[in-house]
Amino acid sequence: FDGPARAIRCACSIRDAVHQLGISIRAGLHTGECELMGDGDIGGVSVHVAARVGAKAGPEQVVVSSTVRDLVSDSGIEFSEFGTHTLKGIPGRWRLYLINA
């Protein structure tokens, strides 16, 4: 994505589209440095953080890290506090936010 706001809107659009098909998804978003692996996959700490953030989301929820929220603060996207969490295999505690859409 060319920015985190577009990633949030995409996740919400996918969630809403598959809901109409009777499918429930969850999404977690984080942004940061990543690296392109030789097999075309991506890796790095940011990829792992995003996966762990997604694991905290419930059905139909889009959850983001504070890094993402801070970067899109002027985008018009609304958030609710989702608490401070430990993320498996990631040092420290992470403040997460739920997208209100």
JSON list of C-alpha atoms in Angstrom, two decimals:
[
{"chain": "A", "resi": 1, "resn": "PHE", "atom": "CA", "xyz": [0.00, 0.00, 0.00]},
{"chain": "A", "resi": 2, "resn": "ASP", "atom": "CA", "xyz": [1.13, 3.55, -0.54]},
{"chain": "A", "resi": 3, "resn": "GLY", "atom": "CA", "xyz": [0.15, 4.43, 3.03]},
{"chain": "A", "resi": 4, "resn": "PRO", "atom": "CA", "xyz": [-1.45, 3.04, 6.17]},
{"chain": "A", "resi": 5, "resn": "ALA", "atom": "CA", "xyz": [-4.79, 4.84, 5.66]},
{"chain": "A", "resi": 6, "resn": "ARG", "atom": "CA", "xyz": [-5.27, 3.02, 2.36]},
{"chain": "A", "resi": 7, "resn": "ALA", "atom": "CA", "xyz": [-4.41, -0.29, 4.07]},
{"chain": "A", "resi": 8, "resn": "ILE", "atom": "CA", "xyz": [-7.04, 0.36, 6.76]},
{"chain": "A", "resi": 9, "resn": "ARG", "atom": "CA", "xyz": [-9.69, 1.23, 4.19]},
{"chain": "A", "resi": 10, "resn": "CYS", "atom": "CA", "xyz": [-8.82, -1.88, 2.18]},
{"chain": "A", "resi": 11, "resn": "ALA", "atom": "CA", "xyz": [-9.08, -4.14, 5.25]},
{"chain": "A", "resi": 12, "resn": "CYS", "atom": "CA", "xyz": [-12.46, -2.63, 6.14]},
{"chain": "A", "resi": 13, "resn": "SER", "atom": "CA", "xyz": [-13.71, -3.02, 2.55]},
{"chain": "A", "resi": 14, "resn": "ILE", "atom": "CA", "xyz": [-12.65, -6.67, 2.42]},
{"chain": "A", "resi": 15, "resn": "ARG", "atom": "CA", "xyz": [-14.25, -7.33, 5.81]},
{"chain": "A", "resi": 16, "resn": "ASP", "atom": "CA", "xyz": [-17.52, -5.75, 4.66]},
{"chain": "A", "resi": 17, "resn": "ALA", "atom": "CA", "xyz": [-17.53, -7.51, 1.26]},
{"chain": "A", "resi": 18, "resn": "VAL", "atom": "CA", "xyz": [-16.97, -11.01, 2.63]},
{"chain": "A", "resi": 19, "resn": "HIS", "atom": "CA", "xyz": [-19.47, -10.41, 5.43]},
{"chain": "A", "resi": 20, "resn": "GLN", "atom": "CA", "xyz": [-22.15, -10.23, 2.72]},
{"chain": "A", "resi": 21, "resn": "LEU", "atom": "CA", "xyz": [-21.06, -13.74, 1.68]},
{"chain": "A", "resi": 22, "resn": "GLY", "atom": "CA", "xyz": [-21.43, -15.05, 5.23]},
{"chain": "A", "resi": 23, "resn": "ILE", "atom": "CA", "xyz": [-17.69, -15.04, 5.86]},
{"chain": "A", "resi": 24, "resn": "SER", "atom": "CA", "xyz": [-16.19, -13.44, 8.96]},
{"chain": "A", "resi": 25, "resn": "ILE", "atom": "CA", "xyz": [-12.60, -12.21, 8.94]},
{"chain": "A", "resi": 26, "resn": "ARG", "atom": "CA", "xyz": [-10.32, -10.33, 11.29]},
{"chain": "A", "resi": 27, "resn": "ALA", "atom": "CA", "xyz": [-7.42, -8.07, 10.36]},
{"chain": "A", "resi": 28, "resn": "GLY", "atom": "CA", "xyz": [-4.41, -6.58, 12.08]},
{"chain": "A", "resi": 29, "resn": "LEU", "atom": "CA", "xyz": [-2.23, -3.83, 10.69]},
{"chain": "A", "resi": 30, "resn": "HIS", "atom": "CA", "xyz": [1.20, -2.48, 11.55]},
{"chain": "A", "resi": 31, "resn": "THR", "atom": "CA", "xyz": [3.71, -0.59, 9.44]},
{"chain": "A", "resi": 32, "resn": "GLY", "atom": "CA", "xyz": [7.47, -0.57, 9.39]},
{"chain": "A", "resi": 33, "resn": "GLU", "atom": "CA", "xyz": [10.55, -1.86, 7.63]},
{"chain": "A", "resi": 34, "resn": "CYS", "atom": "CA", "xyz": [10.36, -5.24, 5.93]},
{"chain": "A", "resi": 35, "resn": "GLU", "atom": "CA", "xyz": [12.55, -7.13, 3.53]},
{"chain": "A", "resi": 36, "resn": "LEU", "atom": "CA", "xyz": [11.83, -8.99, 0.32]},
{"chain": "A", "resi": 37, "resn": "MET", "atom": "CA", "xyz": [13.00, -12.57, 0.62]},
{"chain": "A", "resi": 38, "resn": "GLY", "atom": "CA", "xyz": [14.48, -14.57, -2.25]},
{"chain": "A", "resi": 39, "resn": "ASP", "atom": "CA", "xyz": [11.24, -16.52, -2.77]},
{"chain": "A", "resi": 40, "resn": "GLY", "atom": "CA", "xyz": [9.16, -13.36, -3.21]},
{"chain": "A", "resi": 41, "resn": "ASP", "atom": "CA", "xyz": [7.84, -13.47, 0.36]},
{"chain": "A", "resi": 42, "resn": "ILE", "atom": "CA", "xyz": [8.34, -10.63, 2.83]},
{"chain": "A", "resi": 43, "resn": "GLY", "atom": "CA", "xyz": [9.92, -10.84, 6.27]},
{"chain": "A", "resi": 44, "resn": "GLY", "atom": "CA", "xyz": [11.07, -8.80, 9.20]},
{"chain": "A", "resi": 45, "resn": "VAL", "atom": "CA", "xyz": [9.89, -7.73, 12.63]},
{"chain": "A", "resi": 46, "resn": "SER", "atom": "CA", "xyz": [7.09, -5.55, 11.23]},
{"chain": "A", "resi": 47, "resn": "VAL", "atom": "CA", "xyz": [5.57, -8.55, 9.47]},
{"chain": "A", "resi": 48, "resn": "HIS", "atom": "CA", "xyz": [5.56, -10.48, 12.75]},
{"chain": "A", "resi": 49, "resn": "VAL", "atom": "CA", "xyz": [4.05, -7.53, 14.65]},
{"chain": "A", "resi": 50, "resn": "ALA", "atom": "CA", "xyz": [1.23, -7.25, 12.09]},
{"chain": "A", "resi": 51, "resn": "ALA", "atom": "CA", "xyz": [0.49, -10.97, 12.44]},
{"chain": "A", "resi": 52, "resn": "ARG", "atom": "CA", "xyz": [0.39, -10.70, 16.24]},
{"chain": "A", "resi": 53, "resn": "VAL", "atom": "CA", "xyz": [-1.86, -7.62, 16.09]},
{"chain": "A", "resi": 54, "resn": "GLY", "atom": "CA", "xyz": [-4.20, -9.58, 13.82]},
{"chain": "A", "resi": 55, "resn": "ALA", "atom": "CA", "xyz": [-4.27, -12.43, 16.32]},
{"chain": "A", "resi": 56, "resn": "LYS", "atom": "CA", "xyz": [-5.69, -10.01, 18.92]},
{"chain": "A", "resi": 57, "resn": "ALA", "atom": "CA", "xyz": [-8.61, -9.02, 16.67]},
{"chain": "A", "resi": 58, "resn": "GLY", "atom": "CA", "xyz": [-11.96, -10.73, 17.03]},
{"chain": "A", "resi": 59, "resn": "PRO", "atom": "CA", "xyz": [-14.31, -11.65, 14.19]},
{"chain": "A", "resi": 60, "resn": "GLU", "atom": "CA", "xyz": [-15.27, -8.63, 12.06]},
{"chain": "A", "resi": 61, "resn": "GLN", "atom": "CA", "xyz": [-12.60, -6.47, 13.76]},
{"chain": "A", "resi": 62, "resn": "VAL", "atom": "CA", "xyz": [-9.79, -4.45, 12.21]},
{"chain": "A", "resi": 63, "resn": "VAL", "atom": "CA", "xyz": [-7.14, -3.70, 14.84]},
{"chain": "A", "resi": 64, "resn": "VAL", "atom": "CA", "xyz": [-4.06, -1.51, 14.33]},
{"chain": "A", "resi": 65, "resn": "SER", "atom": "CA", "xyz": [-0.90, -0.72, 16.26]},
{"chain": "A", "resi": 66, "resn": "SER", "atom": "CA", "xyz": [-0.32, 2.71, 17.74]},
{"chain": "A", "resi": 67, "resn": "THR", "atom": "CA", "xyz": [2.27, 3.26, 15.01]},
{"chain": "A", "resi": 68, "resn": "VAL", "atom": "CA", "xyz": [-0.44, 3.01, 12.36]},
{"chain": "A", "resi": 69, "resn": "ARG", "atom": "CA", "xyz": [-2.91, 5.14, 14.32]},
{"chain": "A", "resi": 70, "resn": "ASP", "atom": "CA", "xyz": [-0.34, 7.89, 14.82]},
{"chain": "A", "resi": 71, "resn": "LEU", "atom": "CA", "xyz": [0.45, 7.99, 11.10]},
{"chain": "A", "resi": 72, "resn": "VAL", "atom": "CA", "xyz": [-3.19, 8.40, 10.06]},
{"chain": "A", "resi": 73, "resn": "SER", "atom": "CA", "xyz": [-4.35, 10.78, 12.80]},
{"chain": "A", "resi": 74, "resn": "ASP", "atom": "CA", "xyz": [-5.55, 13.39, 10.26]},
{"chain": "A", "resi": 75, "resn": "SER", "atom": "CA", "xyz": [-7.23, 10.90, 7.89]},
{"chain": "A", "resi": 76, "resn": "GLY", "atom": "CA", "xyz": [-10.75, 11.00, 9.33]},
{"chain": "A", "resi": 77, "resn": "ILE", "atom": "CA", "xyz": [-10.55, 7.34, 10.35]},
{"chain": "A", "resi": 78, "resn": "GLU", "atom": "CA", "xyz": [-12.06, 6.82, 13.80]},
{"chain": "A", "resi": 79, "resn": "PHE", "atom": "CA", "xyz": [-10.51, 4.58, 16.44]},
{"chain": "A", "resi": 80, "resn": "SER", "atom": "CA", "xyz": [-11.39, 3.15, 19.83]},
{"chain": "A", "resi": 81, "resn": "GLU", "atom": "CA", "xyz": [-8.86, 2.12, 22.46]},
{"chain": "A", "resi": 82, "resn": "PHE", "atom": "CA", "xyz": [-8.31, -1.64, 22.34]},
{"chain": "A", "resi": 83, "resn": "GLY", "atom": "CA", "xyz": [-5.95, -1.80, 25.31]},
{"chain": "A", "resi": 84, "resn": "THR", "atom": "CA", "xyz": [-2.29, -2.55, 25.88]},
{"chain": "A", "resi": 85, "resn": "HIS", "atom": "CA", "xyz": [-1.19, -6.05, 24.96]},
{"chain": "A", "resi": 86, "resn": "THR", "atom": "CA", "xyz": [1.80, -8.32, 24.92]},
{"chain": "A", "resi": 87, "resn": "LEU", "atom": "CA", "xyz": [2.42, -9.75, 21.48]},
{"chain": "A", "resi": 88, "resn": "LYS", "atom": "CA", "xyz": [3.86, -13.26, 21.35]},
{"chain": "A", "resi": 89, "resn": "GLY", "atom": "CA", "xyz": [7.57, -13.15, 20.53]},
{"chain": "A", "resi": 90, "resn": "ILE", "atom": "CA", "xyz": [7.66, -9.34, 20.37]},
{"chain": "A", "resi": 91, "resn": "PRO", "atom": "CA", "xyz": [9.31, -7.36, 23.20]},
{"chain": "A", "resi": 92, "resn": "GLY", "atom": "CA", "xyz": [7.35, -4.85, 25.26]},
{"chain": "A", "resi": 93, "resn": "ARG", "atom": "CA", "xyz": [3.69, -3.99, 25.51]},
{"chain": "A", "resi": 94, "resn": "TRP", "atom": "CA", "xyz": [1.78, -2.62, 22.54]},
{"chain": "A", "resi": 95, "resn": "ARG", "atom": "CA", "xyz": [-1.13, -0.17, 22.56]},
{"chain": "A", "resi": 96, "resn": "LEU", "atom": "CA", "xyz": [-3.72, -1.30, 20.04]},
{"chain": "A", "resi": 97, "resn": "TYR", "atom": "CA", "xyz": [-6.73, 0.44, 18.50]},
{"chain": "A", "resi": 98, "resn": "LEU", "atom": "CA", "xyz": [-9.95, -0.83, 16.96]},
{"chain": "A", "resi": 99, "resn": "ILE", "atom": "CA", "xyz": [-11.20, 0.77, 13.74]},
{"chain": "A", "resi": 100, "resn": "ASN", "atom": "CA", "xyz": [-14.72, 2.19, 14.15]},
{"chain": "A", "resi": 101, "resn": "ALA", "atom": "CA", "xyz": [-16.11, 1.44, 10.71]}
]
